[in-house]
Amino acid sequence: MRVAVLGAGAIGAYVGAALHRAGAEVHLVARGPHLAALRARGVRVLSPRGDFTEHPHATDDPSLIGEVDYVFLGLKAHAYASAGPLLAPLLGEDTAVIAAQNGIPWWYFHGLTGHPLENRRIEAVDPGGAVSAVLETRRAIGCVVYCSTEIESPGVIRHLEGTRFSIGEPAGGVTERCTELSRAMVAGGLKCPVEPNLRDDIWIKLMGNVAFNPLSALTRATMAEICAHDDTRRLVATMMAETVAIARAAGSNPEMSIERRIDGARRVGHHKTSMLQDLEAGKTLEIDAIIGAVVEIADLTRVPAPALRHVHAAVDLLDRTSRSTTR
């Protein structure tokens, strides 16, 4: 099995190291000091499950890799449309692309045979078809990440918690390409269930992301602080309830109670969400996939979602103003 990890950051390098440990031929695509460290010392994983080091090939030039069986995308969703030149050398006729992104994927309505919104493009995550032109939906394997990692220093990945990467076909069912990938991930020490209906998993994770990510960016608060404050906790519950209503209107049924989802976030403790970390680092916020697409699906399914709309407007303005001040 040949695997390329495009965007070998915290999650990508961790998955690449695990697959390499399982015996796959792994190629990491990275840049800067991180790439230099990967070349010199390999991927060093520090984990409560046991530390380990692997030495997969690392480069900043995908043309040196060639066609692979799987591409694991470790990029932020808003970077997909511009990833074409990096992705093209890696793609053979049957290459599958696994996008380990937060939120609603560009392929969301692809393969929903008989659904009123079958093959409908979601502009928030595929504006004008720019993403699907680069990432053909036939190549997509969905992935929901239940894993927290960070780059402690160049080449060093701190694994904090979770090892589950749920995968599934946009059209549903269980295919050989998903089964083969799952076996390799499990052999590398990860959990990788193949879900016949991955969309339910997407919404369960999104219940938390859609609320905690933008609210943490707006308030600079950790997940525990948001849960401990009565008014923001109520706002989180309202946003989650609206999200579940949208999911059901779109044909999914995320089976997790709102209180349980909030409680799980509270137990994470004083953790900064990815959106808050990006804000503090002066990076573009991952708004479109996490909340913008949810509001768009609310429009398509005619579900009122006032709390989501208001928070979306506020965090979108925050992103625009924060980026203009860092230029």
Coordinates of C-alpha atoms in Angstrom, one line a residue:
M1 CA 0.0 0.0 0.0
R2 CA 1.4 3.4 -1.0
V3 CA 0.1 6.4 1.0
A4 CA 0.8 10.1 0.6
V5 CA 0.0 12.5 3.5
L6 CA -0.6 15.9 2.0
G7 CA -0.3 18.4 4.8
A8 CA 1.7 16.3 7.3
G9 CA 1.0 18.5 10.3
A10 CA -0.1 17.3 13.7
I11 CA -2.8 14.8 12.6
G12 CA -1.3 14.0 9.2
A13 CA 2.2 13.1 10.6
Y14 CA 0.6 11.1 13.4
V15 CA -1.5 9.0 10.9
G16 CA 1.5 8.7 8.6
A17 CA 3.7 7.4 11.4
A18 CA 1.1 4.9 12.4
L19 CA 0.6 3.6 8.8
H20 CA 4.4 3.4 8.4
R21 CA 4.6 1.4 11.6
A22 CA 2.0 -1.0 10.1
G23 CA 4.3 -1.6 7.1
A24 CA 2.7 0.8 4.5
E25 CA 4.9 2.8 2.1
V26 CA 4.3 6.3 3.4
H27 CA 5.3 9.7 2.0
L28 CA 4.8 12.8 4.0
V29 CA 4.4 16.2 2.2
A30 CA 5.4 19.1 4.5
R31 CA 7.5 22.2 4.5
G32 CA 9.7 24.5 6.5
P33 CA 11.4 23.5 9.7
H34 CA 8.9 20.7 10.2
L35 CA 10.0 19.1 7.0
A36 CA 13.7 19.5 7.8
A37 CA 13.1 17.7 11.2
L38 CA 11.1 14.9 9.5
R39 CA 13.9 14.3 7.1
A40 CA 16.6 14.4 9.7
R41 CA 15.0 12.6 12.6
G42 CA 11.7 11.1 11.4
V43 CA 8.3 11.5 13.2
R44 CA 8.6 11.3 16.9
V45 CA 5.3 10.6 18.5
L46 CA 4.8 11.3 22.3
S47 CA 1.7 9.5 23.5
P48 CA 0.2 8.2 26.7
R49 CA -0.2 5.0 24.7
G50 CA 3.6 4.8 24.3
D51 CA 6.2 6.9 22.5
F52 CA 7.5 5.8 19.1
T53 CA 9.5 7.1 16.2
E54 CA 9.1 6.2 12.5
H55 CA 11.1 7.3 9.5
P56 CA 8.8 7.6 6.4
H57 CA 10.0 9.5 3.3
A58 CA 9.3 13.3 3.6
T59 CA 9.4 15.9 0.9
D60 CA 7.9 19.2 -0.3
D61 CA 7.6 18.0 -3.9
P62 CA 4.8 15.4 -4.6
S63 CA 6.2 14.9 -8.1
L64 CA 9.0 12.9 -6.4
I65 CA 6.4 10.5 -5.0
G66 CA 4.2 9.7 -8.0
E67 CA 0.9 7.9 -7.9
V68 CA -0.3 6.3 -4.7
D69 CA -3.2 4.2 -3.5
Y70 CA -4.4 6.7 -0.9
V71 CA -3.9 10.4 -0.3
F72 CA -4.6 11.4 3.3
L73 CA -5.4 15.1 3.4
G74 CA -4.2 16.9 6.5
L75 CA -5.0 20.4 5.1
K76 CA -7.6 22.7 6.4
A77 CA -10.8 22.6 4.3
H78 CA -10.4 26.2 3.0
A79 CA -7.0 25.1 1.4
Y80 CA -8.5 22.3 -0.7
A81 CA -9.4 24.4 -3.8
S82 CA -5.8 25.5 -4.2
A83 CA -4.3 22.1 -3.6
G84 CA -4.6 20.9 -7.2
P85 CA -0.9 21.3 -8.2
L86 CA 0.2 19.4 -5.1
L87 CA -2.4 16.7 -5.5
A88 CA -2.2 16.0 -9.2
P89 CA 1.1 14.0 -9.3
L90 CA -0.3 11.7 -6.6
L91 CA -3.4 10.7 -8.4
G92 CA -3.7 7.5 -10.4
E93 CA -7.0 6.2 -11.9
D94 CA -8.1 4.5 -8.6
T95 CA -6.4 6.7 -6.0
A96 CA -8.7 7.4 -3.0
V97 CA -8.6 10.7 -1.1
I98 CA -9.3 10.7 2.6
A99 CA -10.1 14.2 3.9
A100 CA -9.6 14.4 7.7
Q101 CA -11.5 17.7 8.0
N102 CA -13.8 19.2 10.6
G103 CA -17.4 20.1 9.6
I104 CA -19.3 19.4 6.4
P105 CA -17.3 17.9 3.6
W106 CA -17.5 19.1 0.0
W107 CA -19.0 15.7 -1.1
Y108 CA -21.8 15.8 1.5
F109 CA -24.8 15.3 -0.9
H110 CA -22.9 13.2 -3.4
G111 CA -24.2 9.6 -3.7
L112 CA -27.5 10.2 -1.8
T113 CA -29.6 8.3 -4.3
G114 CA -33.2 9.4 -4.2
H115 CA -32.6 12.3 -1.8
P116 CA -34.2 15.6 -2.8
L117 CA -30.7 17.2 -2.5
E118 CA -28.8 14.4 -4.3
N119 CA -25.5 15.8 -5.7
R120 CA -26.4 19.3 -4.6
R121 CA -23.2 21.4 -4.3
I122 CA -22.8 23.2 -1.0
E123 CA -21.4 26.6 -1.9
A124 CA -19.8 27.3 1.5
V125 CA -17.4 24.3 1.1
D126 CA -17.3 24.0 -2.7
P127 CA -17.7 27.6 -4.1
G128 CA -18.5 27.5 -7.8
G129 CA -17.3 23.9 -7.8
A130 CA -13.7 24.9 -7.2
V131 CA -13.1 22.1 -4.7
S132 CA -14.8 19.3 -6.6
A133 CA -12.8 20.3 -9.7
V134 CA -9.7 19.4 -7.7
L135 CA -11.1 16.6 -5.5
E136 CA -13.4 14.4 -7.6
T137 CA -16.2 13.1 -5.5
R138 CA -15.6 9.6 -6.8
R139 CA -12.3 9.5 -5.1
A140 CA -13.6 10.6 -1.7
I141 CA -13.5 8.5 1.4
G142 CA -15.1 10.4 4.3
C143 CA -13.3 10.6 7.6
V144 CA -14.4 11.8 11.1
V145 CA -11.4 12.3 13.4
Y146 CA -11.8 11.7 17.1
C147 CA -8.2 12.3 17.9
S148 CA -6.3 15.3 19.4
T149 CA -2.7 16.0 18.5
E150 CA -0.3 19.0 18.3
I151 CA 3.1 19.7 17.0
E152 CA 5.2 20.1 20.1
S153 CA 8.3 21.1 18.0
P154 CA 9.3 20.4 14.4
G155 CA 9.1 16.7 13.8
V156 CA 7.6 16.0 17.3
I157 CA 3.9 15.1 17.6
R158 CA 2.2 15.2 20.9
H159 CA -0.7 12.8 20.9
L160 CA -3.2 14.0 23.6
E161 CA -6.2 11.7 23.4
G162 CA -8.3 9.5 21.1
T163 CA -7.2 7.2 18.3
R164 CA -10.5 6.8 16.3
F165 CA -10.7 7.7 12.7
S166 CA -14.2 6.7 11.4
I167 CA -14.3 6.3 7.7
G168 CA -17.0 5.6 5.1
E169 CA -18.1 5.9 1.5
P170 CA -20.2 8.9 0.5
A171 CA -22.6 6.5 -1.2
G172 CA -22.8 4.3 1.9
G173 CA -22.0 0.6 2.3
V174 CA -18.7 -1.0 2.9
T175 CA -16.1 -1.2 0.1
E176 CA -12.8 -3.0 -0.3
R177 CA -10.8 0.2 -0.4
C178 CA -12.3 1.3 3.0
T179 CA -11.7 -2.2 4.4
E180 CA -8.1 -2.2 3.2
L181 CA -7.4 1.2 4.7
S182 CA -9.1 0.3 8.0
R183 CA -6.9 -2.8 8.3
A184 CA -3.7 -0.8 7.8
M185 CA -4.8 1.9 10.3
V186 CA -5.7 -0.7 12.9
A187 CA -2.3 -2.5 12.4
G188 CA -0.7 0.9 13.1
G189 CA -2.4 1.1 16.5
L190 CA -5.4 3.3 15.5
K191 CA -9.1 2.7 15.6
C192 CA -10.7 2.9 12.2
P193 CA -14.3 1.6 12.0
V194 CA -15.9 1.6 8.5
E195 CA -19.3 3.2 9.0
P196 CA -22.0 2.3 6.5
N197 CA -23.6 5.7 7.1
L198 CA -20.8 8.1 8.0
R199 CA -23.1 11.2 7.8
D200 CA -24.5 10.4 11.3
D201 CA -20.9 10.5 12.7
I202 CA -20.3 13.8 10.9
W203 CA -23.2 15.4 12.6
I204 CA -22.4 14.0 16.1
K205 CA -18.9 15.5 15.9
L206 CA -20.3 18.7 14.4
M207 CA -22.7 19.2 17.3
G208 CA -19.7 20.2 19.3
N209 CA -17.6 21.9 16.7
V210 CA -20.4 24.1 15.4
A211 CA -20.9 25.6 18.9
F212 CA -17.6 25.4 20.7
N213 CA -15.3 26.5 17.9
P214 CA -16.9 29.8 17.0
L215 CA -17.8 30.6 20.6
S216 CA -14.3 30.0 21.8
A217 CA -12.9 32.3 19.1
L218 CA -15.4 35.0 19.9
T219 CA -14.8 34.8 23.7
R220 CA -11.2 33.5 23.9
A221 CA -12.6 30.9 26.4
T222 CA -11.7 27.3 26.7
M223 CA -14.3 24.5 26.4
A224 CA -14.5 24.1 30.1
E225 CA -15.1 27.8 30.6
I226 CA -17.8 27.9 28.0
C227 CA -19.6 25.0 29.8
A228 CA -19.2 26.6 33.2
H229 CA -20.8 29.8 32.2
D230 CA -24.6 29.4 32.4
D231 CA -25.5 31.7 29.5
T232 CA -22.9 30.3 27.1
R233 CA -23.8 26.8 28.1
R234 CA -27.4 27.5 27.2
L235 CA -26.3 29.1 23.9
V236 CA -24.3 25.9 23.1
A237 CA -27.4 23.8 23.8
T238 CA -29.5 26.0 21.5
M239 CA -26.9 25.8 18.7
M240 CA -26.7 22.0 19.1
A241 CA -30.5 21.6 19.0
E242 CA -30.7 23.7 15.8
T243 CA -27.9 21.5 14.3
V244 CA -29.7 18.3 15.1
A245 CA -32.9 19.7 13.5
I246 CA -30.9 20.5 10.4
A247 CA -29.3 17.1 10.3
R248 CA -32.7 15.4 10.5
A249 CA -34.1 17.6 7.8
A250 CA -31.2 16.6 5.6
G251 CA -31.9 12.9 6.2
S252 CA -29.5 12.0 9.1
N253 CA -30.2 11.0 12.7
P254 CA -27.3 11.8 15.1
E255 CA -28.1 9.6 18.1
M256 CA -26.5 11.5 20.9
S257 CA -28.2 13.7 23.5
I258 CA -27.2 17.4 23.8
E259 CA -26.4 17.1 27.5
R260 CA -24.1 14.1 26.8
R261 CA -22.4 16.0 24.1
I262 CA -21.9 19.1 26.3
D263 CA -20.7 16.9 29.1
G264 CA -18.1 15.3 26.9
A265 CA -16.8 18.7 26.0
R266 CA -16.7 19.8 29.6
R267 CA -14.6 16.8 30.5
V268 CA -12.0 17.8 27.9
G269 CA -11.2 20.7 30.3
H270 CA -9.3 23.8 29.5
H271 CA -8.6 23.0 25.9
K272 CA -8.4 25.6 23.2
T273 CA -10.4 24.7 20.1
S274 CA -8.7 24.6 16.7
M275 CA -10.5 27.8 15.7
L276 CA -9.2 29.7 18.8
Q277 CA -5.7 28.4 18.1
D278 CA -5.9 29.6 14.5
L279 CA -7.1 33.0 15.7
E280 CA -4.2 33.4 18.1
A281 CA -1.8 32.3 15.3
G282 CA -3.2 34.8 12.9
K283 CA -4.5 32.1 10.5
T284 CA -7.7 32.0 8.5
L285 CA -10.5 30.5 10.5
E286 CA -12.2 27.3 9.4
I287 CA -15.6 28.9 9.4
D288 CA -17.2 27.7 6.1
A289 CA -17.0 24.0 6.8
I290 CA -17.8 24.2 10.5
I291 CA -20.7 26.6 10.6
G292 CA -21.2 28.3 7.2
A293 CA -22.2 25.0 5.5
V294 CA -24.6 24.2 8.3
V295 CA -26.4 27.5 7.9
E296 CA -26.5 26.8 4.1
I297 CA -28.1 23.4 4.7
A298 CA -30.6 25.1 7.0
D299 CA -31.6 27.3 4.1
L300 CA -31.9 24.3 1.7
T301 CA -34.0 22.4 4.2
R302 CA -36.0 25.4 5.5
V303 CA -35.0 24.9 9.1
P304 CA -35.0 28.1 11.3
A305 CA -31.6 28.4 12.9
P306 CA -31.4 31.9 14.5
A307 CA -28.6 31.2 17.0
L308 CA -26.4 29.6 14.3
R309 CA -27.0 32.4 11.9
H310 CA -26.2 35.1 14.5
V311 CA -23.0 33.3 15.7
H312 CA -22.0 32.7 12.1
A313 CA -22.3 36.4 11.3
A314 CA -20.2 37.4 14.3
V315 CA -17.4 34.9 13.8
D316 CA -17.2 35.7 10.1
L317 CA -16.7 39.4 10.9
L318 CA -14.1 38.4 13.5
D319 CA -12.2 36.4 10.9
R320 CA -12.3 39.3 8.4
T321 CA -11.2 41.9 10.8
S322 CA -8.5 39.8 12.5
R323 CA -6.9 39.0 9.2
S324 CA -7.0 42.6 8.0
T325 CA -5.1 43.7 11.1
T326 CA -2.4 41.0 10.6
R327 CA -1.6 41.9 7.0

